mmCIF file of C-alpha atoms in Angstrom:
data_model
loop_
_atom_site.group_PDB
_atom_site.id
_atom_site.type_symbol
_atom_site.label_atom_id
_atom_site.label_comp_id
_atom_site.label_asym_id
_atom_site.label_seq_id
_atom_site.Cartn_x
_atom_site.Cartn_y
_atom_site.Cartn_z
ATOM 1 C CA SER K 750 103.188 103.733 -20.993
ATOM 2 C CA ILE K 751 103.654 107.509 -20.804
ATOM 3 C CA ARG K 752 103.867 108.748 -17.228
ATOM 4 C CA SER K 753 101.718 111.645 -16.090
ATOM 5 C CA TYR K 754 103.163 114.989 -15.011
ATOM 6 C CA ASN K 755 102.314 114.194 -11.385
ATOM 7 C CA GLU K 756 104.183 110.902 -11.523
ATOM 8 C CA ILE K 757 107.256 112.564 -13.011
ATOM 9 C CA MET K 758 107.207 115.366 -10.419
ATOM 10 C CA LEU K 759 106.744 112.865 -7.599
ATOM 11 C CA GLN K 760 109.931 111.078 -8.647
ATOM 12 C CA HIS K 761 111.753 114.407 -9.028
ATOM 13 C CA ARG K 762 110.755 115.608 -5.573
ATOM 14 C CA GLN K 763 111.612 112.313 -3.929
ATOM 15 C CA GLN K 764 115.089 112.598 -5.410
ATOM 16 C CA ARG K 765 115.703 116.341 -4.986
ATOM 17 C CA VAL K 766 113.579 117.664 -2.091
ATOM 18 C CA THR K 767 115.205 116.868 1.241
ATOM 19 C CA GLN K 768 111.967 116.986 3.229
ATOM 20 C CA TRP K 769 110.514 114.221 1.074
ATOM 21 C CA ASN K 770 113.289 111.806 2.042
ATOM 22 C CA ILE K 771 113.362 111.789 5.815
ATOM 23 C CA GLU K 772 114.855 108.531 7.036
ATOM 24 C CA ALA K 773 112.400 106.639 9.240
ATOM 25 C CA SER K 774 115.235 105.807 11.626
ATOM 26 C CA SER K 775 115.784 109.520 12.281
ATOM 27 C CA ILE K 776 112.206 110.002 13.492
ATOM 28 C CA THR K 777 111.862 109.399 17.207
ATOM 29 C CA GLU K 778 109.312 110.365 19.807
ATOM 30 C CA GLY K 779 111.654 113.171 20.811
ATOM 31 C CA THR K 780 111.838 114.614 17.290
ATOM 32 C CA VAL K 781 108.066 114.372 16.941
ATOM 33 C CA GLN K 782 107.599 116.229 20.224
ATOM 34 C CA ALA K 783 110.095 118.881 19.144
ATOM 35 C CA SER K 784 108.296 119.327 15.827
ATOM 36 C CA VAL K 785 104.914 119.724 17.503
ATOM 37 C CA ALA K 786 106.415 122.241 19.941
ATOM 38 C CA THR K 787 107.722 124.219 16.960
ATOM 39 C CA ILE K 788 104.203 124.397 15.540
ATOM 40 C CA GLN K 789 102.885 125.508 18.932
ATOM 41 C CA ARG K 790 105.417 128.344 19.007
ATOM 42 C CA ALA K 791 104.570 129.212 15.402
ATOM 43 C CA LEU K 792 100.924 129.545 16.390
ATOM 44 C CA ILE K 793 101.842 131.916 19.219
ATOM 45 C CA LEU K 794 103.763 134.013 16.696
ATOM 46 C CA VAL K 795 100.752 134.040 14.372
ATOM 47 C CA LEU K 796 98.546 135.317 17.184
ATOM 48 C CA ASP K 797 101.004 138.193 17.649
ATOM 49 C CA CYS K 798 100.646 138.942 13.937
ATOM 50 C CA LYS K 799 96.944 139.562 14.460
ATOM 51 C CA LEU K 800 97.668 142.460 16.797
ATOM 52 C CA LEU K 801 100.308 143.902 14.486
ATOM 53 C CA ALA K 802 97.876 143.895 11.565
ATOM 54 C CA GLN K 803 95.230 145.672 13.619
ATOM 55 C CA ASP K 804 97.735 148.417 14.480
ATOM 56 C CA TYR K 805 99.054 148.849 10.903
ATOM 57 C CA GLU K 806 102.521 147.702 11.998
ATOM 58 C CA TRP K 807 103.396 146.526 8.501
ATOM 59 C CA GLU K 808 107.188 146.377 8.776
ATOM 60 C CA GLU K 809 107.130 144.425 12.011
ATOM 61 C CA LEU K 810 104.417 142.157 10.621
ATOM 62 C CA ARG K 811 106.539 141.427 7.561
ATOM 63 C CA GLN K 812 109.497 140.589 9.808
ATOM 64 C CA ARG K 813 107.365 138.181 11.827
ATOM 65 C CA VAL K 814 106.068 136.492 8.689
ATOM 66 C CA ARG K 815 109.650 135.999 7.499
ATOM 67 C CA ASP K 816 110.800 134.673 10.867
ATOM 68 C CA PRO K 817 112.525 131.263 10.543
ATOM 69 C CA LEU K 818 109.845 129.874 12.848
ATOM 70 C CA LEU K 819 107.244 130.402 10.118
ATOM 71 C CA GLN K 820 109.611 129.457 7.319
ATOM 72 C CA GLU K 821 112.273 126.737 7.506
ATOM 73 C CA GLN K 822 111.395 125.502 10.991
ATOM 74 C CA LEU K 823 107.701 125.131 10.219
ATOM 75 C CA GLN K 824 108.469 123.403 6.930
ATOM 76 C CA LYS K 825 110.862 120.911 8.518
ATOM 77 C CA SER K 826 108.494 120.186 11.400
ATOM 78 C CA CYS K 827 105.483 119.535 9.182
ATOM 79 C CA ALA K 828 107.545 117.372 6.843
ATOM 80 C CA LEU K 829 108.772 115.287 9.759
ATOM 81 C CA LEU K 830 105.274 114.855 11.178
ATOM 82 C CA GLN K 831 103.962 113.881 7.753
ATOM 83 C CA SER K 832 106.582 111.137 7.667
ATOM 84 C CA ALA K 833 106.082 109.993 11.286
ATOM 85 C CA LYS K 834 104.186 106.812 10.473
ATOM 86 C CA GLU K 835 105.231 105.191 13.752
ATOM 87 C CA TYR K 836 103.627 107.967 15.803
ATOM 88 C CA LEU K 837 100.771 109.466 13.768
ATOM 89 C CA GLY K 838 98.051 107.546 11.971
ATOM 90 C CA PRO K 839 97.234 107.916 8.270
ATOM 91 C CA GLU K 840 94.301 110.266 8.916
ATOM 92 C CA ALA K 841 96.455 112.573 11.033
ATOM 93 C CA ARG K 842 99.220 112.639 8.426
ATOM 94 C CA GLN K 843 96.688 113.266 5.683
ATOM 95 C CA GLU K 844 95.341 116.223 7.647
ATOM 96 C CA ILE K 845 98.868 117.668 7.853
ATOM 97 C CA GLY K 846 99.496 116.947 4.191
ATOM 98 C CA PHE K 847 102.379 118.113 2.035
ATOM 99 C CA GLY K 848 103.948 121.439 1.204
ATOM 100 C CA TRP K 849 102.232 123.917 -1.081
ATOM 101 C CA SER K 850 102.684 122.896 -4.757
ATOM 102 C CA SER K 851 104.399 119.657 -3.686
ATOM 103 C CA CYS K 852 101.342 117.462 -3.372
ATOM 104 C CA ALA K 853 101.523 115.653 -6.726
ATOM 105 C CA TRP K 854 98.167 113.868 -6.948
ATOM 106 C CA ARG K 855 97.852 113.609 -3.184
ATOM 107 C CA HIS K 856 95.809 115.605 -0.671
ATOM 108 C CA CYS K 857 97.666 118.797 0.249
ATOM 109 C CA GLY K 858 96.250 119.484 3.694
ATOM 110 C CA ALA K 859 96.765 122.046 6.440
ATOM 111 C CA PHE K 860 100.469 122.596 5.841
ATOM 112 C CA ALA K 861 99.867 123.727 2.261
ATOM 113 C CA ASP K 862 97.117 126.085 3.427
ATOM 114 C CA ALA K 863 99.484 127.573 5.996
ATOM 115 C CA GLN K 864 102.261 128.047 3.450
ATOM 116 C CA GLU K 865 99.936 129.744 0.982
ATOM 117 C CA ALA K 866 98.691 132.137 3.664
ATOM 118 C CA ILE K 867 102.248 132.945 4.752
ATOM 119 C CA ASP K 868 103.250 133.626 1.157
ATOM 120 C CA GLU K 869 100.260 135.910 0.607
ATOM 121 C CA LEU K 870 101.079 137.890 3.734
ATOM 122 C CA ASP K 871 104.729 138.200 2.773
ATOM 123 C CA TYR K 872 103.776 139.460 -0.682
ATOM 124 C CA ALA K 873 100.843 141.710 0.143
ATOM 125 C CA VAL K 874 101.569 143.207 3.577
ATOM 126 C CA GLY K 875 101.211 146.956 3.229
ATOM 127 C CA MET K 876 98.742 146.612 0.364
ATOM 128 C CA LEU K 877 96.074 144.801 2.366
ATOM 129 C CA GLU K 878 93.820 146.525 4.858
ATOM 130 C CA PRO K 879 93.923 145.230 8.459
ATOM 131 C CA PHE K 880 90.661 143.304 8.051
ATOM 132 C CA GLU K 881 92.016 141.684 4.883
ATOM 133 C CA CYS K 882 95.185 140.679 6.735
ATOM 134 C CA ALA K 883 92.996 139.339 9.527
ATOM 135 C CA PHE K 884 91.279 136.993 7.066
ATOM 136 C CA VAL K 885 94.589 135.604 5.759
ATOM 137 C CA ILE K 886 96.006 135.280 9.273
ATOM 138 C CA ASP K 887 92.852 133.439 10.315
ATOM 139 C CA VAL K 888 93.448 130.879 7.546
ATOM 140 C CA LEU K 889 97.013 130.458 8.797
ATOM 141 C CA GLU K 890 95.923 130.150 12.416
ATOM 142 C CA ARG K 891 93.264 127.541 11.686
ATOM 143 C CA SER K 892 95.726 125.532 9.595
ATOM 144 C CA LEU K 893 98.214 125.336 12.452
ATOM 145 C CA ARG K 894 95.450 124.499 14.908
ATOM 146 C CA ASP K 895 94.338 121.656 12.615
ATOM 147 C CA ILE K 896 97.860 120.230 12.725
ATOM 148 C CA LEU K 897 97.963 120.527 16.504
ATOM 149 C CA ASP K 898 94.543 118.861 16.815
ATOM 150 C CA VAL K 899 95.903 115.656 15.264
ATOM 151 C CA SER K 900 99.113 115.689 17.320
ATOM 152 C CA LYS K 901 97.775 116.426 20.802
ATOM 153 C CA ALA K 902 99.611 113.520 22.381
ATOM 154 C CA TYR K 903 102.972 115.139 21.623
ATOM 155 C CA GLN K 904 102.276 118.758 22.564
ATOM 156 C CA ASP K 905 104.425 120.631 25.055
ATOM 157 C CA SER K 906 102.228 121.358 28.077
ATOM 158 C CA ASP K 907 104.443 124.317 28.986
ATOM 159 C CA ILE K 908 103.407 126.162 25.805
ATOM 160 C CA ALA K 909 99.964 127.590 26.497
ATOM 161 C CA ILE K 910 97.747 127.972 23.436
ATOM 162 C CA PRO K 911 94.844 130.437 23.795
ATOM 163 C CA PRO K 912 91.431 129.207 22.601
ATOM 164 C CA TYR K 913 90.421 130.027 19.059
ATOM 165 C CA GLN K 914 88.453 133.225 18.578
ATOM 166 C CA GLN K 915 86.274 133.179 15.512
ATOM 167 C CA LEU K 916 86.988 135.918 13.013
ATOM 168 C CA THR K 917 84.404 138.695 13.106
ATOM 169 C CA ARG K 918 83.457 140.029 9.695
ATOM 170 C CA MET K 919 83.529 143.780 9.187
ATOM 171 C CA SER K 920 79.946 143.688 7.941
ATOM 172 C CA ASP K 921 78.855 142.078 11.221
ATOM 173 C CA MET K 922 80.741 144.709 13.209
ATOM 174 C CA ALA K 923 79.122 147.457 11.176
ATOM 175 C CA ASP K 924 75.679 145.981 11.839
ATOM 176 C CA GLU K 925 76.495 146.127 15.544
ATOM 177 C CA GLY K 926 77.377 149.805 15.219
ATOM 178 C CA ALA K 927 81.089 149.591 15.960
ATOM 179 C CA SER K 928 82.267 153.111 16.721
ATOM 180 C CA GLU K 929 85.769 152.757 15.237
ATOM 181 C CA PHE K 930 84.521 152.739 11.639
ATOM 182 C CA THR K 931 85.148 155.877 9.623
ATOM 183 C CA ASN K 932 82.850 157.194 6.899
ATOM 184 C CA ASP K 933 85.212 155.692 4.320
ATOM 185 C CA ASP K 934 84.910 152.300 6.030
ATOM 186 C CA MET K 935 81.137 152.492 5.955
ATOM 187 C CA ASP K 936 81.138 153.537 2.292
ATOM 188 C CA TYR K 937 83.390 150.571 1.484
ATOM 189 C CA LEU K 938 81.126 148.150 3.353
ATOM 190 C CA GLU K 939 78.061 149.551 1.614
ATOM 191 C CA ALA K 940 79.754 149.070 -1.762
ATOM 192 C CA LEU K 941 80.590 145.454 -0.869
ATOM 193 C CA SER K 942 77.029 144.842 0.251
ATOM 194 C CA ASN K 943 75.654 146.278 -2.981
ATOM 195 C CA LEU K 944 78.068 144.137 -4.991
ATOM 196 C CA ARG K 945 76.958 140.978 -3.182
ATOM 197 C CA SER K 946 73.317 141.910 -3.753
ATOM 198 C CA PHE K 947 74.036 142.511 -7.429
ATOM 199 C CA ASP K 948 75.705 139.085 -7.770
ATOM 200 C CA ALA K 949 72.811 137.401 -5.994
ATOM 201 C CA ASP K 950 70.298 139.078 -8.286
ATOM 202 C CA ASP K 951 72.287 137.918 -11.320
ATOM 203 C CA ASP K 952 72.264 134.334 -10.022
ATOM 204 C CA ASP K 953 68.502 134.480 -9.531
ATOM 205 C CA ASP K 954 68.035 135.810 -13.057
ATOM 206 C CA ASP K 955 70.198 133.034 -14.499
ATOM 207 C CA GLY K 956 68.138 130.464 -12.696
ATOM 208 C CA ASP K 957 64.940 131.830 -14.178
ATOM 209 C CA GLU K 958 66.153 131.517 -17.763
#
């Protein structure tokens, strides 16, 4: 029978992508703990990125996004945890998932979401407004927190992780009368609000037909 594209790519990646061929014998409790600690440190770095985006520190933000901690180290750690069948159950490993565009027919998971967010930041920093960066960083933060939630038993207690703070939408801040908004900000928010109202009206009209 003719194999599907996913089946062909699965075989290719198993043969060519190092992270897909981690020897089970090389995975120990120590390497699992080290991988989880790497993700904890990556999350701390992501929280720093939030502040940089708020202050328009684009060059420093880009450097942080390209830090090995959010690149090769994060990739290797997630790949190891995904393969750690002796230490993490199937549901936990499914939550972690596989790298972005390397899922074949399988569930991608939090790691893929994190990689996509990192790539978007790397590409678009300087073009995005701070609140747009905040949205992408929030996706990245929640992805790493999801990975840590399923690997709590192996976390480094010396690495303190602040509690999650839910992202506040600009429209909510404007409704509360936040003083830092300029006239341009308010005009932009009004335009977005009108656009959403227009889309909603269109949906209602379609439903009536």
